[in-house]
């Protein structure tokens, strides 16, 4: 039974307050059986911001040394607790599969004494006790190793219950909806960050003139459960290999959408002249690991999917607005010739 089912009843809890250090120690001992712990506020958390409403995050380590974990306290609202449960249940599922199938681990969560992933003490807010994967975060994508890891993740999640949240704006949102979303996002960026009007004019031109044409060249494929946050900046690496991925943002969508985001990352498109070569290598690695997922034509259309995702996804900072503008100019100026080269390379290397 979930924390919501046990505690929320028919009401919605109001936001409370952040715990004190003694209260953190009490929760650790009562809910997790952990006593004599060093508790501190992390200077910078190695864990991803999974966009849930939080009160606080603490670094927790045995006094005599040992593994470092993080205790995260959530707001007592129906929305935040349900979202937390969805994140950590998928994370636990992926980690169990990684143990059996030699997959890539994700952020792990320690169950409390009752076996619950999202825990609570009497009268307290819900919380989770989590640990990052081994290694350190580094942006090395697109890397073929990451393509193999994503393919394994998609294979595992093919039988996972589809989350309620769908990632479909890139395929379904109307031009008016897309532009309204961008205008709202631009209005939230502080004026001191820079003038975004030129970026908005370019987006308006591209959305009005290219959106439907881009969609016409894509076959979206079957939807399934997706990690939802399998992107370059959330991957963990040791010096020689990839060793983990940050916690999921569970959603339902097409594997091609998530693959496109990994193969054509924003930073690479904005800065590098080798983006097509690197994307091709990652797509081949994905296809070799999971040949049933996408045929060469569908793999090649991930370039259009990446373009559509950039056209429809709002940006939160002026820096990302500028990077996205540069990335879109790269993709739109190279279509359809680069897509033809990509399709030929995939067919030749895969043998299809």
Short mmCIF file of C-alpha atoms in Angstrom, two decimals:
data_model
loop_
_atom_site.label_atom_id
_atom_site.label_comp_id
_atom_site.label_asym_id
_atom_site.label_seq_id
_atom_site.Cartn_x
_atom_site.Cartn_y
_atom_site.Cartn_z
CA UNK A 1 0.00 0.00 0.00
CA UNK A 2 1.39 3.41 -0.94
CA UNK A 3 2.02 6.30 1.44
CA UNK A 4 -0.86 8.16 -0.17
CA UNK A 5 -3.28 5.31 0.33
CA UNK A 6 -2.25 4.93 3.98
CA UNK A 7 -2.21 8.59 4.94
CA UNK A 8 -3.92 10.98 2.56
CA UNK A 9 -7.49 9.76 2.72
CA UNK A 10 -9.81 12.18 0.99
CA UNK A 11 -7.89 15.35 1.77
CA UNK A 12 -4.78 17.04 0.46
CA UNK A 13 -2.05 17.90 2.96
CA UNK A 14 -0.87 21.47 3.14
CA UNK A 15 2.77 22.41 2.83
CA UNK A 16 4.44 22.27 6.23
CA UNK A 17 8.00 23.15 7.25
CA UNK A 18 11.54 21.90 6.84
CA UNK A 19 12.77 19.47 9.49
CA UNK A 20 15.36 20.41 12.07
CA UNK A 21 18.53 18.34 12.41
CA UNK A 22 17.19 16.47 15.49
CA UNK A 23 14.03 15.62 13.56
CA UNK A 24 16.12 14.27 10.67
CA UNK A 25 18.01 12.06 13.15
CA UNK A 26 14.71 10.85 14.59
CA UNK A 27 13.33 9.93 11.16
CA UNK A 28 16.53 8.08 10.26
CA UNK A 29 16.42 6.02 13.45
CA UNK A 30 12.66 5.38 13.59
CA UNK A 31 12.03 4.69 9.90
CA UNK A 32 15.37 3.28 8.70
CA UNK A 33 17.03 1.93 11.83
CA UNK A 34 20.02 4.24 11.33
CA UNK A 35 21.55 5.72 14.49
CA UNK A 36 24.76 7.69 15.10
CA UNK A 37 24.66 9.34 11.69
CA UNK A 38 26.51 12.46 10.56
CA UNK A 39 23.94 14.83 9.07
CA UNK A 40 24.78 17.91 7.03
CA UNK A 41 23.34 20.14 4.34
CA UNK A 42 25.08 19.34 1.03
CA UNK A 43 26.95 22.20 -0.59
CA UNK A 44 25.85 20.85 -3.95
CA UNK A 45 23.88 17.66 -4.34
CA UNK A 46 25.17 15.03 -6.79
CA UNK A 47 21.58 13.96 -7.28
CA UNK A 48 19.36 15.26 -9.99
CA UNK A 49 16.57 17.76 -9.45
CA UNK A 50 13.59 15.57 -10.19
CA UNK A 51 11.21 18.53 -10.19
CA UNK A 52 9.22 17.51 -7.14
CA UNK A 53 8.22 19.88 -4.38
CA UNK A 54 10.77 19.47 -1.58
CA UNK A 55 11.36 20.94 1.85
CA UNK A 56 14.93 19.86 2.33
CA UNK A 57 17.77 17.55 1.41
CA UNK A 58 20.42 16.33 3.82
CA UNK A 59 23.66 14.40 3.39
CA UNK A 60 23.69 11.37 5.68
CA UNK A 61 26.72 9.19 6.55
CA UNK A 62 27.57 6.80 9.39
CA UNK A 63 29.66 8.52 12.06
CA UNK A 64 32.46 5.98 11.58
CA UNK A 65 32.41 6.38 7.80
CA UNK A 66 30.57 4.47 5.13
CA UNK A 67 28.26 5.01 2.17
CA UNK A 68 26.87 8.49 1.66
CA UNK A 69 23.13 8.85 1.15
CA UNK A 70 20.71 11.74 0.94
CA UNK A 71 17.47 12.15 2.84
CA UNK A 72 14.91 14.15 0.86
CA UNK A 73 11.82 15.59 2.56
CA UNK A 74 8.78 16.21 0.37
CA UNK A 75 5.84 18.54 0.65
CA UNK A 76 2.78 16.79 2.02
CA UNK A 77 0.65 17.25 -1.07
CA UNK A 78 -1.12 14.65 -3.14
CA UNK A 79 0.77 15.69 -6.27
CA UNK A 80 4.29 15.68 -4.83
CA UNK A 81 3.92 12.38 -2.98
CA UNK A 82 2.37 10.58 -5.94
CA UNK A 83 5.13 11.89 -8.20
CA UNK A 84 7.77 10.77 -5.69
CA UNK A 85 6.28 7.29 -5.53
CA UNK A 86 6.27 7.02 -9.32
CA UNK A 87 9.94 8.08 -9.54
CA UNK A 88 11.24 5.71 -6.89
CA UNK A 89 9.19 2.69 -7.89
CA UNK A 90 10.57 2.92 -11.44
CA UNK A 91 14.09 3.44 -10.05
CA UNK A 92 13.76 0.33 -7.90
CA UNK A 93 12.45 -1.65 -10.88
CA UNK A 94 15.35 -0.56 -13.08
CA UNK A 95 17.92 -1.35 -10.40
CA UNK A 96 16.47 -4.83 -9.86
CA UNK A 97 16.63 -5.45 -13.61
CA UNK A 98 20.21 -4.12 -13.75
CA UNK A 99 21.26 -6.69 -11.15
CA UNK A 100 19.80 -9.53 -13.23
CA UNK A 101 20.58 -8.34 -16.77
CA UNK A 102 23.87 -6.48 -16.27
CA UNK A 103 22.13 -3.21 -17.03
CA UNK A 104 23.05 0.30 -15.91
CA UNK A 105 21.97 1.23 -12.37
CA UNK A 106 20.03 4.37 -11.60
CA UNK A 107 19.70 6.38 -8.42
CA UNK A 108 18.72 3.92 -5.68
CA UNK A 109 16.29 4.31 -2.81
CA UNK A 110 16.45 2.45 0.49
CA UNK A 111 13.13 1.06 1.69
CA UNK A 112 12.11 1.87 5.25
CA UNK A 113 11.48 -0.70 7.97
CA UNK A 114 8.01 -1.40 6.54
CA UNK A 115 9.32 -1.91 3.00
CA UNK A 116 8.00 1.46 1.74
CA UNK A 117 10.06 3.45 -0.74
CA UNK A 118 8.39 6.74 0.28
CA UNK A 119 8.37 6.74 4.07
CA UNK A 120 6.95 8.82 6.90
CA UNK A 121 7.04 8.94 10.67
CA UNK A 122 3.88 9.72 12.61
CA UNK A 123 2.86 13.28 11.95
CA UNK A 124 5.85 13.92 9.71
CA UNK A 125 6.27 14.74 6.02
CA UNK A 126 7.03 11.96 3.51
CA UNK A 127 10.67 11.33 2.65
CA UNK A 128 13.05 9.05 0.77
CA UNK A 129 16.58 7.90 1.55
CA UNK A 130 18.56 7.75 -1.69
CA UNK A 131 22.03 7.26 -3.13
CA UNK A 132 23.51 8.32 -6.44
CA UNK A 133 25.03 5.70 -8.78
CA UNK A 134 28.80 5.14 -8.48
CA UNK A 135 31.16 7.34 -10.43
CA UNK A 136 30.75 11.01 -11.27
CA UNK A 137 28.45 12.89 -13.58
CA UNK A 138 30.06 13.97 -16.85
CA UNK A 139 28.68 15.02 -20.21
CA UNK A 140 30.31 12.64 -22.71
CA UNK A 141 27.40 12.20 -25.06
CA UNK A 142 26.65 11.19 -27.61
CA UNK A 143 28.67 8.10 -26.72
CA UNK A 144 27.90 4.62 -28.11
CA UNK A 145 28.07 3.20 -24.57
CA UNK A 146 25.13 5.41 -23.62
CA UNK A 147 23.21 4.17 -26.66
CA UNK A 148 23.61 0.57 -25.46
CA UNK A 149 22.51 1.55 -21.96
CA UNK A 150 19.39 3.31 -23.24
CA UNK A 151 18.52 0.30 -25.41
CA UNK A 152 18.73 -1.98 -22.37
CA UNK A 153 16.56 0.43 -20.41
CA UNK A 154 13.91 0.41 -23.14
CA UNK A 155 13.97 -3.38 -23.25
CA UNK A 156 13.40 -3.57 -19.50
CA UNK A 157 10.63 -0.94 -19.48
CA UNK A 158 8.74 -2.46 -22.42
CA UNK A 159 6.72 -4.51 -19.90
CA UNK A 160 6.47 -1.79 -17.22
CA UNK A 161 3.05 -0.22 -16.61
CA UNK A 162 2.73 2.96 -18.64
CA UNK A 163 2.91 6.09 -16.46
CA UNK A 164 0.05 8.57 -16.67
CA UNK A 165 2.30 11.43 -17.81
CA UNK A 166 2.86 11.44 -21.57
CA UNK A 167 5.64 13.09 -23.56
CA UNK A 168 3.77 13.93 -26.73
CA UNK A 169 3.93 17.69 -27.30
CA UNK A 170 6.60 17.21 -29.96
CA UNK A 171 4.09 15.14 -31.96
CA UNK A 172 0.64 16.38 -30.92
CA UNK A 173 0.73 20.03 -29.79
CA UNK A 174 -0.65 22.58 -32.23
CA UNK A 175 1.46 25.48 -33.42
CA UNK A 176 -0.58 27.92 -31.31
CA UNK A 177 -0.09 25.75 -28.21
CA UNK A 178 3.64 25.52 -28.80
CA UNK A 179 4.07 29.27 -29.24
CA UNK A 180 1.93 30.04 -26.19
CA UNK A 181 4.13 27.72 -24.11
CA UNK A 182 7.28 29.47 -25.32
CA UNK A 183 5.85 32.93 -24.61
CA UNK A 184 4.97 31.87 -21.06
CA UNK A 185 8.46 30.44 -20.53
CA UNK A 186 10.12 33.58 -21.94
CA UNK A 187 8.09 35.81 -19.64
CA UNK A 188 9.44 33.89 -16.64
CA UNK A 189 13.08 34.57 -17.57
CA UNK A 190 14.41 37.64 -15.69
CA UNK A 191 14.73 40.67 -17.95
CA UNK A 192 18.34 41.20 -16.83
CA UNK A 193 19.24 37.88 -18.48
CA UNK A 194 18.81 39.38 -21.92
CA UNK A 195 16.27 40.14 -24.62
CA UNK A 196 14.59 36.96 -25.91
CA UNK A 197 12.45 38.66 -28.57
CA UNK A 198 14.75 37.62 -31.45
CA UNK A 199 14.61 33.99 -30.32
CA UNK A 200 10.82 34.16 -30.09
CA UNK A 201 10.58 35.58 -33.62
CA UNK A 202 12.72 32.74 -34.97
CA UNK A 203 10.64 30.14 -33.14
CA UNK A 204 7.45 31.66 -34.48
CA UNK A 205 8.81 31.46 -38.03
CA UNK A 206 9.98 27.86 -37.63
CA UNK A 207 6.84 26.63 -35.89
CA UNK A 208 4.55 28.26 -38.46
CA UNK A 209 6.62 27.17 -41.43
CA UNK A 210 8.22 23.84 -40.52
CA UNK A 211 6.30 22.05 -37.76
CA UNK A 212 3.90 19.99 -39.87
CA UNK A 213 6.49 19.30 -42.56
CA UNK A 214 8.85 17.90 -39.94
CA UNK A 215 6.12 15.72 -38.46
CA UNK A 216 5.24 14.33 -41.87
CA UNK A 217 8.66 12.68 -42.07
CA UNK A 218 8.41 10.89 -38.70
CA UNK A 219 6.75 7.59 -37.80
CA UNK A 220 6.32 7.92 -34.03
CA UNK A 221 6.04 4.19 -33.29
CA UNK A 222 4.48 2.35 -30.37
CA UNK A 223 4.40 4.01 -26.98
CA UNK A 224 5.76 2.40 -23.83
CA UNK A 225 7.05 3.37 -20.40
CA UNK A 226 10.21 5.50 -20.63
CA UNK A 227 12.88 6.60 -18.19
CA UNK A 228 12.03 10.17 -19.22
CA UNK A 229 15.32 11.76 -18.17
CA UNK A 230 17.96 9.66 -19.93
CA UNK A 231 19.98 12.62 -21.19
CA UNK A 232 23.69 13.43 -21.40
CA UNK A 233 23.99 15.61 -18.31
CA UNK A 234 22.38 12.99 -16.05
CA UNK A 235 24.77 10.12 -16.82
CA UNK A 236 27.44 8.86 -14.41
CA UNK A 237 30.88 7.72 -15.55
CA UNK A 238 34.02 6.09 -14.26
CA UNK A 239 37.22 6.89 -16.21
CA UNK A 240 36.69 4.02 -18.62
CA UNK A 241 32.96 3.37 -18.74
CA UNK A 242 29.44 4.57 -18.03
CA UNK A 243 28.25 3.32 -14.65
CA UNK A 244 24.85 4.85 -13.96
CA UNK A 245 22.05 7.25 -14.79
CA UNK A 246 20.15 9.69 -12.61
CA UNK A 247 16.69 9.03 -11.27
CA UNK A 248 13.90 8.70 -13.83
CA UNK A 249 11.11 11.12 -14.64
CA UNK A 250 8.61 8.36 -15.55
CA UNK A 251 6.52 8.99 -18.62
CA UNK A 252 4.84 7.26 -21.53
CA UNK A 253 6.13 7.95 -25.00
CA UNK A 254 7.90 6.49 -28.00
CA UNK A 255 11.44 5.09 -27.66
CA UNK A 256 12.46 7.18 -30.68
CA UNK A 257 11.73 10.39 -28.75
CA UNK A 258 14.01 9.48 -25.85
CA UNK A 259 16.67 8.17 -28.22
CA UNK A 260 16.57 11.43 -30.21
CA UNK A 261 17.20 13.50 -27.08
CA UNK A 262 20.25 11.38 -26.24
CA UNK A 263 21.70 11.22 -29.76
CA UNK A 264 21.28 14.93 -30.55
CA UNK A 265 22.01 16.77 -27.27
CA UNK A 266 21.61 20.51 -27.22
CA UNK A 267 25.19 21.33 -26.27
CA UNK A 268 26.69 19.19 -29.03
CA UNK A 269 24.46 20.66 -31.72
CA UNK A 270 25.22 24.19 -30.62
CA UNK A 271 29.01 23.82 -30.39
CA UNK A 272 30.37 20.87 -32.37
CA UNK A 273 31.06 20.18 -36.02
CA UNK A 274 31.05 16.39 -35.47
CA UNK A 275 27.47 16.03 -34.26
CA UNK A 276 26.26 13.86 -37.14
CA UNK A 277 29.16 11.42 -36.89
CA UNK A 278 28.72 11.06 -33.13
CA UNK A 279 24.94 10.70 -33.37
CA UNK A 280 25.31 7.99 -36.01
CA UNK A 281 27.66 5.97 -33.78
CA UNK A 282 25.21 6.15 -30.86
CA UNK A 283 22.22 5.17 -33.02
CA UNK A 284 24.11 2.15 -34.41
CA UNK A 285 25.00 1.04 -30.88
CA UNK A 286 21.36 1.37 -29.81
CA UNK A 287 20.12 -0.60 -32.82
CA UNK A 288 22.68 -3.40 -32.35
CA UNK A 289 21.56 -3.85 -28.74
CA UNK A 290 17.81 -3.56 -29.42
CA UNK A 291 17.21 -4.43 -33.11
CA UNK A 292 13.45 -4.89 -32.63
CA UNK A 293 12.92 -1.30 -31.55
CA UNK A 294 13.41 0.80 -34.69
CA UNK A 295 14.31 0.08 -38.32
CA UNK A 296 16.96 2.20 -40.14
CA UNK A 297 14.36 4.62 -41.53
CA UNK A 298 12.84 5.15 -38.08
CA UNK A 299 16.30 5.55 -36.56
CA UNK A 300 17.18 8.16 -39.17
CA UNK A 301 13.97 10.07 -38.42
CA UNK A 302 15.19 10.64 -34.86
CA UNK A 303 16.96 13.68 -36.31
CA UNK A 304 13.55 15.16 -37.12
CA UNK A 305 12.24 14.07 -33.73
CA UNK A 306 15.11 15.90 -32.01
CA UNK A 307 14.26 19.00 -34.05
CA UNK A 308 10.60 18.75 -33.08
CA UNK A 309 11.48 18.30 -29.42
CA UNK A 310 13.62 21.44 -29.48
CA UNK A 311 10.88 23.36 -31.30
CA UNK A 312 8.22 22.42 -28.75
CA UNK A 313 10.13 22.24 -25.43
CA UNK A 314 10.26 25.48 -23.40
CA UNK A 315 13.58 26.80 -22.06
CA UNK A 316 14.10 28.10 -18.52
CA UNK A 317 17.18 30.33 -18.93
CA UNK A 318 18.54 32.79 -21.47
CA UNK A 319 21.59 30.57 -21.97
CA UNK A 320 19.41 27.61 -22.94
CA UNK A 321 17.38 29.84 -25.25
CA UNK A 322 20.60 30.80 -27.08
CA UNK A 323 21.86 27.20 -27.24
CA UNK A 324 18.53 25.99 -28.57
CA UNK A 325 18.45 28.68 -31.22
CA UNK A 326 21.91 27.62 -32.44
CA UNK A 327 21.00 23.92 -32.32
CA UNK A 328 17.81 24.43 -34.30
CA UNK A 329 19.66 26.41 -36.96
CA UNK A 330 22.12 23.52 -37.29
CA UNK A 331 19.43 20.86 -37.63
CA UNK A 332 17.09 22.81 -39.92
CA UNK A 333 19.89 23.87 -42.25
CA UNK A 334 21.12 20.27 -42.66
CA UNK A 335 17.76 18.59 -43.22
CA UNK A 336 17.00 16.62 -45.34
CA UNK A 337 20.53 15.92 -46.66
CA UNK A 338 21.95 14.91 -43.27
CA UNK A 339 18.97 12.62 -42.73
CA UNK A 340 19.75 10.86 -46.02
CA UNK A 341 23.38 10.41 -44.98
CA UNK A 342 22.29 9.11 -41.61
CA UNK A 343 19.87 6.62 -43.16
CA UNK A 344 22.54 5.35 -45.56
CA UNK A 345 25.09 4.94 -42.76
CA UNK A 346 22.62 3.08 -40.57
CA UNK A 347 21.55 0.73 -43.37
CA UNK A 348 25.16 0.00 -44.33
CA UNK A 349 26.44 -0.58 -40.80
CA UNK A 350 23.41 -2.54 -39.60
CA UNK A 351 23.06 -4.58 -42.76
CA UNK A 352 19.37 -3.87 -43.25
#
